[in-house]
């Protein structure tokens, strides 16, 4: 599971109002190189919850992202230093084994072989 | 332009996971027929709901990869074994997608809304008793409840929510699912539709539909007003066609 996916996942147990972002418990993190594509990053940037991404990256051992969300000028600038960091955080770090924890209920969703299992129990639907 | 689809010999399998069959091939053929349109459409994010063996999502990636190397792909399945098998099939073809085990797209609905440019689904469409829908394992791949519509009807609003302004949706149906009625339901939500592939096998009459947003308000209002009549009409038409086929 990449952090771009993590940024789109929320816990939707019945009654939960604050199921985002899921806290990451990392057991095994792997990195896979992906072609750098500034257009895709610019496209996705508006949709990313910045704080959630920074925390998730940190939980995966990557602390290079700035604490505060950079403004659009940084995204559009010719200097691609920031975009490269964003690229690495969003697309190249994978949670292979571990768990995602609901911020409201503490319910754990396991991640095995890179696949988060977000299925709910009958009494949670 | 290469027209390579997933290699059936490289598709992973498991006894609890639906293997690629006529319906999967029909869906991939629809994507193949629409390959040029898809490439011109230039999607950023594509998604399959109920990826099963991984045959369809892998084929979609292979069809777009050469012209559009930077598309992001997502696949979901409610069966954890199927999610794993999807990943194995992707890896065997040297491609990647993010796989999430969830019911339809329930954990993604909120944050992913309006972001998906292309969605594909080969749903559980076989008419079955309602209690068979959503049970664990391979039955979740085909059991569709009354008229085979239980899961399809739950999926349509989710699709509407997840699709971007220029989103496209490809859906496999049977004539016994009343596909024209599905088109009307989507029409009410502002979608136009067409048949991409139609195929009769020994067991079933398959129709692959494509939907896209077509916000012509006047026609929406008009269609909505006459929907109950049309629903009745399309039902009788579908059953008539069904009988003719048999």
Short mmCIF file of C-alpha atoms in Angstrom, two decimals, chain B residues 5-219:
data_model
loop_
_atom_site.label_atom_id
_atom_site.label_comp_id
_atom_site.label_asym_id
_atom_site.label_seq_id
_atom_site.Cartn_x
_atom_site.Cartn_y
_atom_site.Cartn_z
CA UNK B 5 -4.02 -7.99 -22.77
CA UNK B 6 -3.28 -10.16 -19.75
CA UNK B 7 -1.83 -13.58 -20.53
CA UNK B 8 -4.21 -16.24 -19.29
CA UNK B 9 -1.24 -18.48 -18.39
CA UNK B 10 0.11 -15.81 -16.07
CA UNK B 11 -3.20 -15.22 -14.28
CA UNK B 12 -2.98 -16.48 -10.72
CA UNK B 13 -5.79 -18.66 -9.35
CA UNK B 14 -7.32 -20.09 -6.20
CA UNK B 15 -10.36 -22.27 -5.68
CA UNK B 16 -12.12 -19.42 -3.84
CA UNK B 17 -11.51 -16.90 -6.65
CA UNK B 18 -13.50 -16.55 -9.89
CA UNK B 19 -11.39 -17.45 -12.91
CA UNK B 20 -11.47 -15.37 -16.10
CA UNK B 21 -14.50 -16.49 -18.09
CA UNK B 22 -16.70 -15.25 -20.98
CA UNK B 23 -17.82 -12.21 -18.99
CA UNK B 24 -14.24 -11.21 -18.16
CA UNK B 25 -13.25 -11.64 -21.80
CA UNK B 26 -16.24 -9.56 -22.94
CA UNK B 27 -15.21 -6.73 -20.60
CA UNK B 28 -11.60 -6.81 -21.79
CA UNK B 29 -12.83 -6.89 -25.40
CA UNK B 30 -14.90 -3.79 -24.67
CA UNK B 31 -11.80 -2.03 -23.31
CA UNK B 32 -9.87 -3.21 -26.33
CA UNK B 33 -12.55 -1.87 -28.67
CA UNK B 34 -12.40 1.45 -26.83
CA UNK B 35 -8.60 1.51 -26.51
CA UNK B 36 -8.06 4.54 -28.77
CA UNK B 37 -10.81 6.49 -26.99
CA UNK B 38 -9.33 5.57 -23.62
CA UNK B 39 -5.88 6.76 -24.65
CA UNK B 40 -7.28 10.05 -25.98
CA UNK B 41 -9.27 10.39 -22.77
CA UNK B 42 -5.93 10.48 -20.92
CA UNK B 43 -7.13 9.24 -17.50
CA UNK B 44 -5.07 9.96 -14.40
CA UNK B 45 -6.74 7.43 -12.16
CA UNK B 46 -8.42 4.15 -13.15
CA UNK B 47 -10.16 1.70 -10.87
CA UNK B 48 -11.71 -1.75 -10.93
CA UNK B 49 -14.32 -2.82 -8.41
CA UNK B 50 -14.25 -6.56 -7.72
CA UNK B 51 -10.97 -7.38 -9.43
CA UNK B 52 -11.06 -11.13 -8.66
CA UNK B 53 -8.30 -12.92 -10.57
CA UNK B 54 -6.85 -9.58 -11.67
CA UNK B 55 -7.32 -10.42 -15.36
CA UNK B 56 -9.28 -7.26 -16.21
CA UNK B 57 -7.26 -4.64 -14.32
CA UNK B 58 -4.02 -6.17 -15.63
CA UNK B 59 -5.38 -6.05 -19.18
CA UNK B 60 -6.46 -2.43 -18.75
CA UNK B 61 -2.98 -1.49 -17.55
CA UNK B 62 -1.34 -3.33 -20.45
CA UNK B 63 -3.66 -1.63 -22.97
CA UNK B 64 -2.82 1.86 -21.72
CA UNK B 65 0.73 1.44 -20.50
CA UNK B 66 2.65 2.21 -23.65
CA UNK B 67 0.80 5.43 -24.51
CA UNK B 68 0.06 6.49 -20.94
CA UNK B 69 2.82 5.27 -18.64
CA UNK B 70 1.82 7.32 -15.60
CA UNK B 71 -1.75 6.34 -14.86
CA UNK B 72 -2.50 5.38 -11.27
CA UNK B 73 -4.55 2.19 -10.79
CA UNK B 74 -6.68 0.96 -7.92
CA UNK B 75 -8.45 -2.38 -7.52
CA UNK B 76 -10.82 -3.53 -4.81
CA UNK B 77 -12.31 -6.87 -3.90
CA UNK B 78 -14.46 -7.98 -0.99
CA UNK B 79 -12.74 -11.37 -0.93
CA UNK B 80 -9.30 -11.15 0.75
CA UNK B 81 -8.05 -14.15 -1.23
CA UNK B 82 -9.12 -12.48 -4.49
CA UNK B 83 -7.29 -9.30 -3.49
CA UNK B 84 -4.12 -11.36 -3.00
CA UNK B 85 -4.62 -13.22 -6.30
CA UNK B 86 -5.14 -9.88 -8.11
CA UNK B 87 -1.77 -8.74 -6.79
CA UNK B 88 -0.09 -11.98 -7.91
CA UNK B 89 -1.50 -11.60 -11.43
CA UNK B 90 -0.32 -7.96 -11.60
CA UNK B 91 3.16 -8.95 -10.44
CA UNK B 92 3.34 -11.83 -12.93
CA UNK B 93 2.81 -9.28 -15.69
CA UNK B 94 5.29 -6.81 -14.24
CA UNK B 95 2.68 -4.10 -13.65
CA UNK B 96 1.27 -2.60 -10.48
CA UNK B 97 -1.98 -1.34 -9.00
CA UNK B 98 -3.01 -0.55 -5.48
CA UNK B 99 -5.20 -3.35 -4.17
CA UNK B 100 -7.59 -2.80 -1.27
CA UNK B 101 -9.85 -5.37 0.33
CA UNK B 102 -13.19 -3.66 0.94
CA UNK B 103 -16.92 -3.94 0.24
CA UNK B 104 -17.35 -2.24 -3.17
CA UNK B 105 -15.31 0.89 -2.35
CA UNK B 106 -16.69 1.68 1.05
CA UNK B 107 -13.44 2.78 2.74
CA UNK B 108 -12.54 4.95 -0.28
CA UNK B 109 -15.87 6.62 -1.00
CA UNK B 110 -15.32 9.71 1.08
CA UNK B 111 -11.81 10.71 0.09
CA UNK B 112 -11.71 9.38 -3.47
CA UNK B 113 -14.90 11.08 -4.59
CA UNK B 114 -14.68 12.86 -7.93
CA UNK B 115 -11.21 11.54 -8.69
CA UNK B 116 -11.69 8.39 -10.77
CA UNK B 117 -11.52 8.89 -14.53
CA UNK B 118 -12.19 5.32 -15.62
CA UNK B 119 -14.03 2.64 -13.67
CA UNK B 120 -14.61 -0.95 -14.73
CA UNK B 121 -16.70 -3.67 -13.14
CA UNK B 122 -17.70 -7.22 -13.86
CA UNK B 123 -20.25 -7.48 -11.05
CA UNK B 124 -21.91 -10.50 -9.47
CA UNK B 125 -24.87 -10.48 -11.86
CA UNK B 126 -26.36 -13.97 -11.68
CA UNK B 127 -29.96 -13.95 -10.41
CA UNK B 128 -29.94 -15.87 -7.11
CA UNK B 129 -31.90 -15.94 -3.87
CA UNK B 130 -31.12 -12.79 -1.90
CA UNK B 131 -29.48 -14.68 0.99
CA UNK B 132 -26.67 -15.85 -1.30
CA UNK B 133 -25.48 -12.29 -1.94
CA UNK B 134 -22.26 -11.25 -0.25
CA UNK B 135 -21.43 -14.54 1.41
CA UNK B 136 -17.75 -15.26 1.85
CA UNK B 137 -15.58 -16.76 -0.85
CA UNK B 138 -16.21 -17.37 -4.53
CA UNK B 139 -20.02 -16.97 -4.35
CA UNK B 140 -19.46 -13.23 -3.83
CA UNK B 141 -18.15 -13.18 -7.41
CA UNK B 142 -21.43 -14.21 -9.00
CA UNK B 143 -24.41 -14.18 -6.60
CA UNK B 144 -26.47 -11.15 -7.62
CA UNK B 145 -29.80 -11.57 -5.81
CA UNK B 146 -33.12 -10.64 -7.40
CA UNK B 147 -32.67 -10.12 -11.16
CA UNK B 148 -28.95 -10.21 -10.44
CA UNK B 149 -29.24 -6.57 -9.44
CA UNK B 150 -28.53 -6.47 -5.70
CA UNK B 151 -24.87 -5.55 -5.98
CA UNK B 152 -25.21 -3.58 -9.24
CA UNK B 153 -27.86 -1.33 -7.65
CA UNK B 154 -25.58 -0.68 -4.68
CA UNK B 155 -22.65 0.08 -6.96
CA UNK B 156 -24.33 2.72 -9.18
CA UNK B 157 -24.47 5.53 -6.58
CA UNK B 158 -20.90 4.74 -5.54
CA UNK B 159 -19.77 5.04 -9.15
CA UNK B 160 -21.54 8.38 -9.45
CA UNK B 161 -19.75 9.57 -6.35
CA UNK B 162 -16.27 8.40 -7.30
CA UNK B 163 -16.21 9.34 -10.98
CA UNK B 164 -14.58 12.61 -11.96
CA UNK B 165 -16.36 15.18 -14.11
CA UNK B 166 -15.13 13.39 -17.19
CA UNK B 167 -15.40 9.90 -15.72
CA UNK B 168 -16.27 6.77 -17.70
CA UNK B 169 -17.74 3.55 -16.35
CA UNK B 170 -17.75 0.13 -18.04
CA UNK B 171 -20.16 -2.45 -16.63
CA UNK B 172 -20.86 -6.08 -17.56
CA UNK B 173 -24.54 -7.03 -17.45
CA UNK B 174 -26.85 -9.83 -18.53
CA UNK B 175 -30.11 -9.23 -20.36
CA UNK B 176 -31.81 -10.68 -17.27
CA UNK B 177 -30.41 -7.74 -15.24
CA UNK B 178 -32.63 -5.38 -17.31
CA UNK B 179 -29.67 -3.35 -18.64
CA UNK B 180 -31.94 -0.75 -20.22
CA UNK B 181 -33.35 -0.07 -16.77
CA UNK B 182 -29.79 0.34 -15.42
CA UNK B 183 -29.23 2.91 -18.18
CA UNK B 184 -32.36 4.77 -17.08
CA UNK B 185 -31.23 4.81 -13.45
CA UNK B 186 -27.92 6.29 -14.59
CA UNK B 187 -29.73 8.68 -16.96
CA UNK B 188 -31.47 10.14 -13.90
CA UNK B 189 -28.03 10.78 -12.44
CA UNK B 190 -26.98 12.55 -15.63
CA UNK B 191 -25.21 9.80 -17.53
CA UNK B 192 -25.45 8.83 -21.16
CA UNK B 193 -24.73 5.22 -22.10
CA UNK B 194 -24.08 2.89 -24.96
CA UNK B 195 -23.46 -0.79 -25.59
CA UNK B 196 -19.78 -1.48 -26.28
CA UNK B 197 -19.94 -5.27 -26.60
CA UNK B 198 -22.89 -7.62 -26.92
CA UNK B 199 -22.36 -11.34 -26.94
CA UNK B 200 -24.51 -14.44 -26.65
CA UNK B 201 -22.89 -17.52 -25.22
CA UNK B 202 -24.56 -20.86 -24.63
CA UNK B 203 -25.51 -19.85 -21.11
CA UNK B 204 -25.98 -16.11 -21.12
CA UNK B 205 -26.53 -12.94 -23.12
CA UNK B 206 -23.80 -10.54 -22.11
CA UNK B 207 -23.90 -6.78 -22.62
CA UNK B 208 -21.03 -4.49 -21.71
CA UNK B 209 -22.29 -0.96 -21.11
CA UNK B 210 -20.33 2.25 -21.06
CA UNK B 211 -21.54 5.29 -19.11
CA UNK B 212 -20.30 8.88 -19.20
CA UNK B 213 -21.55 12.14 -17.76
CA UNK B 214 -23.77 14.03 -20.12
CA UNK B 215 -25.27 16.94 -18.24
CA UNK B 216 -27.93 17.96 -20.68
CA UNK B 217 -30.39 19.11 -18.05
CA UNK B 218 -33.37 19.29 -20.27
CA UNK B 219 -33.07 15.70 -21.35
#
